[in-house]
PDB file of C-alpha atoms in Angstrom:
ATOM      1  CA  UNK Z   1       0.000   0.000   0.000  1.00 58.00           C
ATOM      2  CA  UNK Z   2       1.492   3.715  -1.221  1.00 65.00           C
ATOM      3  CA  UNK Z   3       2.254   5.513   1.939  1.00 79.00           C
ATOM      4  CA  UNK Z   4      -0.189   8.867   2.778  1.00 70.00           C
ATOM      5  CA  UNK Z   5       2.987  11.438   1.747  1.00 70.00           C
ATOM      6  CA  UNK Z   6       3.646   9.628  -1.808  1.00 72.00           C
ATOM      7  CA  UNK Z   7      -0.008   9.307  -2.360  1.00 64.00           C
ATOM      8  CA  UNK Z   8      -0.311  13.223  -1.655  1.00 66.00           C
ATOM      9  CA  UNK Z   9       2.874  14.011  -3.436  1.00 66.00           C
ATOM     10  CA  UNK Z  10       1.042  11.944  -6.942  1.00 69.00           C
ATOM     11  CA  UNK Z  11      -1.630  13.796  -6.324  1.00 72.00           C
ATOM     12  CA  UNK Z  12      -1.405  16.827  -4.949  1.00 70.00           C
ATOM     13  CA  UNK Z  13       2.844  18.124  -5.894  1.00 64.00           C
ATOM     14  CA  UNK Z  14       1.604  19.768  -9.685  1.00 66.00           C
ATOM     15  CA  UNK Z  15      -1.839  20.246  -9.666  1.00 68.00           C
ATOM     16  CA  UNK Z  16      -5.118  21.213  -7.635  1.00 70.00           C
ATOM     17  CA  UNK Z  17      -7.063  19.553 -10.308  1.00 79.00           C
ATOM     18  CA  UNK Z  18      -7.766  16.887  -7.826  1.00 75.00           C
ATOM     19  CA  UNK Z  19      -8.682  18.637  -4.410  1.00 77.00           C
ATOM     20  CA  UNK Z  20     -11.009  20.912  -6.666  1.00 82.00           C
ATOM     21  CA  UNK Z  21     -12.768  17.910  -7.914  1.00 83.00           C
ATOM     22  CA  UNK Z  22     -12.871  16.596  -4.280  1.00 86.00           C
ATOM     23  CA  UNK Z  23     -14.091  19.987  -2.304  1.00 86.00           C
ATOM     24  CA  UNK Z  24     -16.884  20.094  -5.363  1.00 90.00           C
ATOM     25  CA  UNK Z  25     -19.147  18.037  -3.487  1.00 92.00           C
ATOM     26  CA  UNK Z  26     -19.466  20.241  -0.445  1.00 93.00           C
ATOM     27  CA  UNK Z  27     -22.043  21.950  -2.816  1.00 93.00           C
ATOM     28  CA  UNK Z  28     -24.563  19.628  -1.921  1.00 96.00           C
ATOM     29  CA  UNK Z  29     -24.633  19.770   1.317  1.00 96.00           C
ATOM     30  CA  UNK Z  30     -28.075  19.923   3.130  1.00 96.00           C
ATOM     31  CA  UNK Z  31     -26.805  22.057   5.901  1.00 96.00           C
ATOM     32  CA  UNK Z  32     -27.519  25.241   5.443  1.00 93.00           C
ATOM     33  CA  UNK Z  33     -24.476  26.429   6.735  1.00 93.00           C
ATOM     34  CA  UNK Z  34     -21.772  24.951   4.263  1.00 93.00           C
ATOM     35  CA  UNK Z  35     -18.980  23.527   5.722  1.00 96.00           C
ATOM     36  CA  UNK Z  36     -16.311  26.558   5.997  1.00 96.00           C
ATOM     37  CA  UNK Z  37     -18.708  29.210   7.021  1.00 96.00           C
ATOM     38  CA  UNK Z  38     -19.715  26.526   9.682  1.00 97.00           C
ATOM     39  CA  UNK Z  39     -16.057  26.516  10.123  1.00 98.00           C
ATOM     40  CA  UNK Z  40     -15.142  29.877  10.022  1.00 97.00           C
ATOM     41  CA  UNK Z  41     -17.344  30.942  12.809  1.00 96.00           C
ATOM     42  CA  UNK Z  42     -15.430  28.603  15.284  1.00 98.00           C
ATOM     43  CA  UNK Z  43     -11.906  29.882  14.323  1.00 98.00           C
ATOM     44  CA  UNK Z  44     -10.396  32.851  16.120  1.00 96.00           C
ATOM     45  CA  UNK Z  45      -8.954  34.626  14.193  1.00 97.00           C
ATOM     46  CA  UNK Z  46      -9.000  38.454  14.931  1.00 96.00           C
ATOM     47  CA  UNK Z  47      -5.839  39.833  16.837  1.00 97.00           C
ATOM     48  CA  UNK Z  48      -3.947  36.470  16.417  1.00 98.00           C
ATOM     49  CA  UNK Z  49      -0.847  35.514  14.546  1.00 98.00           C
ATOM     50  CA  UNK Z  50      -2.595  32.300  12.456  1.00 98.00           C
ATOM     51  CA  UNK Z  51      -1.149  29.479  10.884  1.00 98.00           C
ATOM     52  CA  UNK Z  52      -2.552  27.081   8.722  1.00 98.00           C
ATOM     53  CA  UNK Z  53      -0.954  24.216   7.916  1.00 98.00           C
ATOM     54  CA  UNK Z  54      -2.113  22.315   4.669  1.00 97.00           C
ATOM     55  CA  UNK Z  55      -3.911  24.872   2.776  1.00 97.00           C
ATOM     56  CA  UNK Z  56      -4.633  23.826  -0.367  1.00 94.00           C
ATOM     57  CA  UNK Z  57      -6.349  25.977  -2.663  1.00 93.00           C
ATOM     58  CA  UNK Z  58      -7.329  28.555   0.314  1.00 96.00           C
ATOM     59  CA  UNK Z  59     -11.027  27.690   0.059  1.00 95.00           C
ATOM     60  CA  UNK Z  60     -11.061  28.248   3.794  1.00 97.00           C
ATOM     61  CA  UNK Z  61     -10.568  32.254   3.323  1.00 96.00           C
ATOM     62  CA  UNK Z  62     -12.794  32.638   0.249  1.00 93.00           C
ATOM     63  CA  UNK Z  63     -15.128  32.347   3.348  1.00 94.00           C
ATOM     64  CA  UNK Z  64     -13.064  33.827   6.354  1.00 95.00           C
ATOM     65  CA  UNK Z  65     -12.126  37.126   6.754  1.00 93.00           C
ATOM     66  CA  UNK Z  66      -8.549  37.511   7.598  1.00 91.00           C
ATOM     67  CA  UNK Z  67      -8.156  41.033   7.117  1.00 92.00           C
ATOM     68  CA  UNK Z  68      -8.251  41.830  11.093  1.00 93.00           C
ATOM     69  CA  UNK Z  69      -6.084  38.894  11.907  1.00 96.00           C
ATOM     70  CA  UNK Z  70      -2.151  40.359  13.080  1.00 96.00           C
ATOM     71  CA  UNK Z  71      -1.058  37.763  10.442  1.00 97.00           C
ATOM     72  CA  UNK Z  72      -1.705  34.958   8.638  1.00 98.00           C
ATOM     73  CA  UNK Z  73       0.956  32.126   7.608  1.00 98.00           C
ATOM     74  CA  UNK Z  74      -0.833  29.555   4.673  1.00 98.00           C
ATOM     75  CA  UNK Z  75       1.681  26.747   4.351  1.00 98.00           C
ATOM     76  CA  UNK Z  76       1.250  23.673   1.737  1.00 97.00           C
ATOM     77  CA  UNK Z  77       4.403  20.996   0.790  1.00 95.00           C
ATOM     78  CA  UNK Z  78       2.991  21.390  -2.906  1.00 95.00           C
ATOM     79  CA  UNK Z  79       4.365  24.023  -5.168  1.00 94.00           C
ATOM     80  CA  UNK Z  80       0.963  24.517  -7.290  1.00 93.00           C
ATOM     81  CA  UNK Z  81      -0.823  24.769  -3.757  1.00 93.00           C
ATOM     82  CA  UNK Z  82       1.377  27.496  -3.225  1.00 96.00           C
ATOM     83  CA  UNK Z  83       0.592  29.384  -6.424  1.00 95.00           C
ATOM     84  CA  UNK Z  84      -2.790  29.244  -6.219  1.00 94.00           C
ATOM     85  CA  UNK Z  85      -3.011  30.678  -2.454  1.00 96.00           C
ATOM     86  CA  UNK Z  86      -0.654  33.920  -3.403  1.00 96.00           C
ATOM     87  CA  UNK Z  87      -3.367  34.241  -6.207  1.00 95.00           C
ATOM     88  CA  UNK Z  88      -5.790  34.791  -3.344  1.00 94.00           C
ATOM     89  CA  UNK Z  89      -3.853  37.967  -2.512  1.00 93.00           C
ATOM     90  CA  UNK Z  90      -4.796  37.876   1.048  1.00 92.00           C
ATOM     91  CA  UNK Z  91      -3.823  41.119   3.152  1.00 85.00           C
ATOM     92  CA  UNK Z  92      -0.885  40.432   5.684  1.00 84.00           C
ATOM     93  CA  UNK Z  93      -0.561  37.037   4.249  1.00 93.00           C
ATOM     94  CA  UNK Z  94       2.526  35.150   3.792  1.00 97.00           C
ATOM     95  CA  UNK Z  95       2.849  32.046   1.763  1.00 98.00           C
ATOM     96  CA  UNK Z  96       5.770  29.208   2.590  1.00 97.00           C
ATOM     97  CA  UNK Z  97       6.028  25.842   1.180  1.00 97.00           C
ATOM     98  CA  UNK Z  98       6.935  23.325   3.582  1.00 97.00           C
ATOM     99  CA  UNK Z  99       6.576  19.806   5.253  1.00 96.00           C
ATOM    100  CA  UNK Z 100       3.597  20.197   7.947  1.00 97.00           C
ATOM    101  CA  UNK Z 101       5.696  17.665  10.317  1.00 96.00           C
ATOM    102  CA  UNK Z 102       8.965  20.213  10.200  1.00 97.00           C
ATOM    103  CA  UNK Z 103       7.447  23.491  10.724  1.00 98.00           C
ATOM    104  CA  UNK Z 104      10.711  26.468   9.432  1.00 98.00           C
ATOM    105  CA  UNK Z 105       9.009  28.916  12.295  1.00 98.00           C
ATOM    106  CA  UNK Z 106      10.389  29.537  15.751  1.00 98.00           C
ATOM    107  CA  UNK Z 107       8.450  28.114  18.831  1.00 98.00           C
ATOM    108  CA  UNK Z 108       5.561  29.782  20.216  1.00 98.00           C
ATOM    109  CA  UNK Z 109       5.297  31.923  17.115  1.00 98.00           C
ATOM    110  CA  UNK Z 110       1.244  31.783  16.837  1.00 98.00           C
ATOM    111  CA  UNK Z 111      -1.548  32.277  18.712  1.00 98.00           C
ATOM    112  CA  UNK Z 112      -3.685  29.855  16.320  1.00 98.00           C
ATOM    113  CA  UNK Z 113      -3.171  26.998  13.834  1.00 98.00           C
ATOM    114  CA  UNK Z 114      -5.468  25.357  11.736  1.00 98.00           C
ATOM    115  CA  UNK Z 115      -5.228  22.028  10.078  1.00 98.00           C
ATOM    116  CA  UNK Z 116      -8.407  21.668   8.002  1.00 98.00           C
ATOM    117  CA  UNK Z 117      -8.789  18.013   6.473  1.00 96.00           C
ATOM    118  CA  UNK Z 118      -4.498  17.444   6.183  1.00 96.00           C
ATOM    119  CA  UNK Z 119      -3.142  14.999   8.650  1.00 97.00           C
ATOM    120  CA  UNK Z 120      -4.516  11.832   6.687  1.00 92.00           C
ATOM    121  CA  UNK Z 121      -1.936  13.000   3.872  1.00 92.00           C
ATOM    122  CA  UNK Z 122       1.066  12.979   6.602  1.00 95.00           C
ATOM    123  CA  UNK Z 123       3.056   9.328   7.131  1.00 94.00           C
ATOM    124  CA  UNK Z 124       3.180  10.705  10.434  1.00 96.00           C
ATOM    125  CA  UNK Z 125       0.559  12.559  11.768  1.00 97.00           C
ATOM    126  CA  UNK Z 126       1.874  13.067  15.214  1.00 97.00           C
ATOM    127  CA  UNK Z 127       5.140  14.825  14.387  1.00 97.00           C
ATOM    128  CA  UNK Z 128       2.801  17.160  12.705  1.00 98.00           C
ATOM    129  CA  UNK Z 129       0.569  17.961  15.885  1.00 98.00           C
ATOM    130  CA  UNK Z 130       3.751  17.511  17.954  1.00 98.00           C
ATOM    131  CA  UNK Z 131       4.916  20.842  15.446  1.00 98.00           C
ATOM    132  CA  UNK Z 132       1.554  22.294  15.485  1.00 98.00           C
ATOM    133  CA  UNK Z 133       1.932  22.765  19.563  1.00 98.00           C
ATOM    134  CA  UNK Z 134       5.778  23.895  19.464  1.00 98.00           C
ATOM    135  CA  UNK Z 135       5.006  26.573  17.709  1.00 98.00           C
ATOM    136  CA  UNK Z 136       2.184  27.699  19.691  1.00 98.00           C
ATOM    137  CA  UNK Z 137       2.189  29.800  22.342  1.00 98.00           C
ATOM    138  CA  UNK Z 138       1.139  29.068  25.547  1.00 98.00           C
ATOM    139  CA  UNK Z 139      -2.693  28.392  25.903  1.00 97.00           C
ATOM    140  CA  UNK Z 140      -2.536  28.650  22.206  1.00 98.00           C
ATOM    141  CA  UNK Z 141      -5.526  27.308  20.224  1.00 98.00           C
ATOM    142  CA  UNK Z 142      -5.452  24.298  17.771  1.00 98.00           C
ATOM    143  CA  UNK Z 143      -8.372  23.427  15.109  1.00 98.00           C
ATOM    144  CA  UNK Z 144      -8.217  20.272  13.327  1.00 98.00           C
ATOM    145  CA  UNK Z 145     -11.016  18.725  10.866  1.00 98.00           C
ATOM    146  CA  UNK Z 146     -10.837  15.400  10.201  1.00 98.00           C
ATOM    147  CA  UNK Z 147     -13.464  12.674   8.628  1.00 97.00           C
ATOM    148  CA  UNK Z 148     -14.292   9.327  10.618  1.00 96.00           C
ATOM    149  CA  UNK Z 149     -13.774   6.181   8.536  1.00 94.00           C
ATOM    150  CA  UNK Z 150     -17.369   5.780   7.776  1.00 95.00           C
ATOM    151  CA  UNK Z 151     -17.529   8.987   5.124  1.00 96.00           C
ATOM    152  CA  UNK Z 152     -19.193   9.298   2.384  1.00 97.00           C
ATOM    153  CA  UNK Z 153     -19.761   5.564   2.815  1.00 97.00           C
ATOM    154  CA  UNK Z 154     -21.921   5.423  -0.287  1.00 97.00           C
ATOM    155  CA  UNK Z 155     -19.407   6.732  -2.736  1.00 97.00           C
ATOM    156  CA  UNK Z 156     -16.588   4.314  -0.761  1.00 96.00           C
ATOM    157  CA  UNK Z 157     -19.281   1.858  -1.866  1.00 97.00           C
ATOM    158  CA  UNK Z 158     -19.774   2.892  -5.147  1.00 96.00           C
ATOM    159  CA  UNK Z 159     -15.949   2.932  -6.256  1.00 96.00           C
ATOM    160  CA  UNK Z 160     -15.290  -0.297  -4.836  1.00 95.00           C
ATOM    161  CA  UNK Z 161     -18.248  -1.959  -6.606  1.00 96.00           C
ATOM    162  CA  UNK Z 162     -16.551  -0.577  -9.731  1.00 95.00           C
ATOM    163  CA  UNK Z 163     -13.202  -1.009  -9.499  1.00 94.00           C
ATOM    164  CA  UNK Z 164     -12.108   2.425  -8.070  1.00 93.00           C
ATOM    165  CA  UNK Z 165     -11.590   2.362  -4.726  1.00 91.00           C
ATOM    166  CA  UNK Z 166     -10.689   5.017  -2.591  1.00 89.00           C
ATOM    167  CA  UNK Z 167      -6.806   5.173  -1.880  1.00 81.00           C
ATOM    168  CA  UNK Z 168      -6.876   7.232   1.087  1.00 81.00           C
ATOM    169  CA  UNK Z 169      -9.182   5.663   3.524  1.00 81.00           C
ATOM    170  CA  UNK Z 170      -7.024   2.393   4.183  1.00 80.00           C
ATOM    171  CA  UNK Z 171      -3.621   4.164   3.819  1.00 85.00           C
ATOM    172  CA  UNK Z 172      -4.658   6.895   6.558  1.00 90.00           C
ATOM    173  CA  UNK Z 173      -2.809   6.818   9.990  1.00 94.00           C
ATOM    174  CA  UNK Z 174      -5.490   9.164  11.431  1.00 96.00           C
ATOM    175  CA  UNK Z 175      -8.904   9.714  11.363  1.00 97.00           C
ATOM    176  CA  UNK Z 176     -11.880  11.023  13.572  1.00 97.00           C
ATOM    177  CA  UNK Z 177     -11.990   8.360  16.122  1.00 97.00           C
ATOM    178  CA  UNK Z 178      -8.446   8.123  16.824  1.00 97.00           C
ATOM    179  CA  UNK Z 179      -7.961  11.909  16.984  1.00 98.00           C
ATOM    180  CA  UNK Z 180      -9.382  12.357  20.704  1.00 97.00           C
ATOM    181  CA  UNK Z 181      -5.959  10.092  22.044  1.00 97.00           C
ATOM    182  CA  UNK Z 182      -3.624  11.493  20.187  1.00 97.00           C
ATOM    183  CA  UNK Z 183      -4.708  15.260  20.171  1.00 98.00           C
ATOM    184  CA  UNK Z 184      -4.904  14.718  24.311  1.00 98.00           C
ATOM    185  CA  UNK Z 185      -0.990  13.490  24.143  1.00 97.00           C
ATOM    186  CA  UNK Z 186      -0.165  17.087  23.536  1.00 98.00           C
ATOM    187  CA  UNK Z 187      -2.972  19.540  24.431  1.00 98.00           C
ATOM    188  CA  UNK Z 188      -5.566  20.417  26.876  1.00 98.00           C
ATOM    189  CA  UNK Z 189      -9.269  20.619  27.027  1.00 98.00           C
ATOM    190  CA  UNK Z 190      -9.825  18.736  23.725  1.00 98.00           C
ATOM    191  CA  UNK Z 191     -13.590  19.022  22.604  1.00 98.00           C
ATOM    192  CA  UNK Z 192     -15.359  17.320  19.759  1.00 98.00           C
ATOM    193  CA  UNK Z 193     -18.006  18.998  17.440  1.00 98.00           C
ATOM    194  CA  UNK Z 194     -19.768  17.432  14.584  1.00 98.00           C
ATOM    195  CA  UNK Z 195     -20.919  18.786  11.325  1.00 98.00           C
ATOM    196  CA  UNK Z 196     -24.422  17.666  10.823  1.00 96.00           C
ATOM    197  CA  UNK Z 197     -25.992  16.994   7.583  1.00 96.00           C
ATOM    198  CA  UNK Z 198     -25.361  14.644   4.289  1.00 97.00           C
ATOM    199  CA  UNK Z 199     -24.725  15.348   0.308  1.00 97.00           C
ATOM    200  CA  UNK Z 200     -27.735  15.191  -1.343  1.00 98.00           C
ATOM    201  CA  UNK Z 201     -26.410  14.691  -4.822  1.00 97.00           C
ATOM    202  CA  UNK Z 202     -29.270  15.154  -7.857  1.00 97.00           C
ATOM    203  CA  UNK Z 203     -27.420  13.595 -10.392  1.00 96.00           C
ATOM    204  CA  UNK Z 204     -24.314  10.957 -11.568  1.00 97.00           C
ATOM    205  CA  UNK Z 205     -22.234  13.780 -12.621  1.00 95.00           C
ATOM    206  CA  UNK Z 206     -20.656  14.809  -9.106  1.00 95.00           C
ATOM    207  CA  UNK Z 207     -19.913  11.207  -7.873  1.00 96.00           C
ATOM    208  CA  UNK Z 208     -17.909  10.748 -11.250  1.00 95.00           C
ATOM    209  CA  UNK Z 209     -16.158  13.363 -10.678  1.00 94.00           C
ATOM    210  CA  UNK Z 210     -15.485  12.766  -6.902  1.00 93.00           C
ATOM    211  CA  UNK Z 211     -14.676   9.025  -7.972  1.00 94.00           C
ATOM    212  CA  UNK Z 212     -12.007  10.549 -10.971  1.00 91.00           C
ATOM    213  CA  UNK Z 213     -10.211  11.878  -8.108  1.00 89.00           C
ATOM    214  CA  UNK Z 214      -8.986   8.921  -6.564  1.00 87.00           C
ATOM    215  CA  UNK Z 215      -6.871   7.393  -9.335  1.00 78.00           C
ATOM    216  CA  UNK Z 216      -3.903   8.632 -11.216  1.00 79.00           C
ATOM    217  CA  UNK Z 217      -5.591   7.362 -14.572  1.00 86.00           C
ATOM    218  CA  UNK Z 218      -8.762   8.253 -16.112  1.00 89.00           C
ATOM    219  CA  UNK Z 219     -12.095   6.087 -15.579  1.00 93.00           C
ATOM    220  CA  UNK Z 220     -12.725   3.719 -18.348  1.00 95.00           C
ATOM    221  CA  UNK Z 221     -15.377   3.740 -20.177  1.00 96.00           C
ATOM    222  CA  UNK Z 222     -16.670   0.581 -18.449  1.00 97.00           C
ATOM    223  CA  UNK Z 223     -16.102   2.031 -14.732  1.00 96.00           C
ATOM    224  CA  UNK Z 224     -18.341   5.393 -15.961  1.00 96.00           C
ATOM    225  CA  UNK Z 225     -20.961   3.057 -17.473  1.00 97.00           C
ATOM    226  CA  UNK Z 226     -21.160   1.008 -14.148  1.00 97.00           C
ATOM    227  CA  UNK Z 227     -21.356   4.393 -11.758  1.00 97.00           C
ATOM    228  CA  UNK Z 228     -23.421   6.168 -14.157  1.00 97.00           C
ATOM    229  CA  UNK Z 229     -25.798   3.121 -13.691  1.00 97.00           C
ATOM    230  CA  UNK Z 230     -25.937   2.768  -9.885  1.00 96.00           C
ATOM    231  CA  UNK Z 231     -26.084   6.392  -9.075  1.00 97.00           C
ATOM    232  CA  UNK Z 232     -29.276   6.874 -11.659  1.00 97.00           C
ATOM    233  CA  UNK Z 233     -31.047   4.087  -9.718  1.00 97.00           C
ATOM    234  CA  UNK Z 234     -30.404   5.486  -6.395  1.00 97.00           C
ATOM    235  CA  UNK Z 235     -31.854   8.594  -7.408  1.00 97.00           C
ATOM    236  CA  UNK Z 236     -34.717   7.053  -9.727  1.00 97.00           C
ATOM    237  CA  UNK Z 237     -35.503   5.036  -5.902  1.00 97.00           C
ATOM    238  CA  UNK Z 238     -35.091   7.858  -3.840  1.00 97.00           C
ATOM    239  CA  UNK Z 239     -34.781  11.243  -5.430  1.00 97.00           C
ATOM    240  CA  UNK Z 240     -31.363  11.707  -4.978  1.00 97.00           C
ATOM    241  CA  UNK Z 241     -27.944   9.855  -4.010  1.00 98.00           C
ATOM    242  CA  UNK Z 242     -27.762  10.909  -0.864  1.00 98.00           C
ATOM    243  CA  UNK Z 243     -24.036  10.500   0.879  1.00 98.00           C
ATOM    244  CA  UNK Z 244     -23.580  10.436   4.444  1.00 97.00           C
ATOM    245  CA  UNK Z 245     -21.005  12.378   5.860  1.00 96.00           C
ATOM    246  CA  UNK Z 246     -19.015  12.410   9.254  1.00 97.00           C
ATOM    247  CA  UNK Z 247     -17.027  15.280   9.644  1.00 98.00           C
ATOM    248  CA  UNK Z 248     -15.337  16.605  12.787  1.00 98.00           C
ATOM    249  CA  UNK Z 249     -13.519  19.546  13.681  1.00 98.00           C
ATOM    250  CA  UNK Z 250     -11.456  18.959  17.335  1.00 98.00           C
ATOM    251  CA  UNK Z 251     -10.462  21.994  19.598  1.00 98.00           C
ATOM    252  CA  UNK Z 252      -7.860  21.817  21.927  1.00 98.00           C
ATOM    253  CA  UNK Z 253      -5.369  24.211  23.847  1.00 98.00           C
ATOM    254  CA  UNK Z 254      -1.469  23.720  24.237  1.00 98.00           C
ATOM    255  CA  UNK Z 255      -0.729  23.379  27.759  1.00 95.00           C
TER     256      UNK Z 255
END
């Protein structure tokens, strides 16, 4: 099995083709709060020196306001991540690219850091939260999102019955219900908070894509054919394809 970093480094090191296909299906949510608003509104970010760690395409502050934050750091170990967050042109932002598990700042350098959906891509995701707290300050704030193994069962479901199985879920070395033991290794007053709600998804289109995704080779004609064919008949049954979720975002405090 590819290990998390090598998986992340195929998919992740030249393009954002493949997170944008993945963050595409937050769109059909049936909260209604999406996901980063929901998110936003528990981060702290005014008057604090802020890290994130993982970035990505800096979805997260299409939705947050930064401007009133002392600074921002955005940090992603892929060069086209990179690129596309100094596109954002956020104010007071700077842009680094570097390994989440060997962090280039000084200790207690922030006041927050954020890891939204990243440590799953890490070999080793406790380095990473072991870095997170260095370079905290004391009673510093950590938020980390992660998904528990069960989801978006449906679509797991779905690309195994079809020969595209997800390559993350099996090769992860953290997820939502091992979180709460390691997080409490290094922090304080760890809580738990769930993002209710499910994708309803009204047609075959958005699972193909989410299911394109997970390989490094396109879907053959025969694996589009099959998905194309299950998805219609869960939505000719029901209405829609509707895709559980179970997604967590942890708080916790360095001590």
């Amino acid at each position: 099995m590819m290990e998390p970093s090598k998986r992340a480094i195929s998919q992740y090191s030249t393009t954002t083709d493949k997170l944008a296909q993945r963050v595409a299906i937050l769109s059909y949510d049936t909260n209604t709060e999406s996901w980063y608003p929901w998110l936003s509104s528990r981060l702290p970010v005014a008057g604090n020196d802020v890290l994130e760690a993982g970035s990505g395409t800096g979805d997260l502050w299409r939705h947050l306001d930064a401007s009133n934050a002392r600074s921002l750091t955005l940090t992603d170990f892929s060069f086209a991540m990179c690129n596309r967050l100094k596109e954002l042109r956020l104010p007071r932002a700077n842009v680094q690219q570097c390994d989440a598990a060997s962090l280039p700042f000084a200790d207690a350098t922030f006041d927050l850091v954020i890891a939204n959906h990243m440590l799953y891509h890490l070999d080793d995701p406790s380095a990473a939260l072991q870095e997170f707290v260095r370079v905290l300050r004391p009673d510093g704030r950590l938020r980390v999102s992660l998904n528990g193994r069960d989801h978006i069962a449906e679509l797991l479901e779905l690309g195994a019955a079809v020969g595209r199985p997800s390559p993350i879920v099996d090769a992860a070395r953290i997820s939502a219900e091992t979180a709460p033991e390691l997080l409490s290794r290094y922090c304080k007053d760890v809580t738990v908070e769930r993002f209710p709600g499910a994708f309803h998804i009204p047609e075959p289109g958005p699972a193909l894509t989410y299911l394109a995704s997970w390989g490094e080779d396109a879907m053959t004609v025969e694996q589009e054919g099959r998905a194309r064919e299950w998805v219609g008949r869960k939505i000719k049954e029901d209405g829609r394809f509707t895709v559980k979720k179970n997604m967590v975002l942890f708080s916790a405090v360095k001590p």
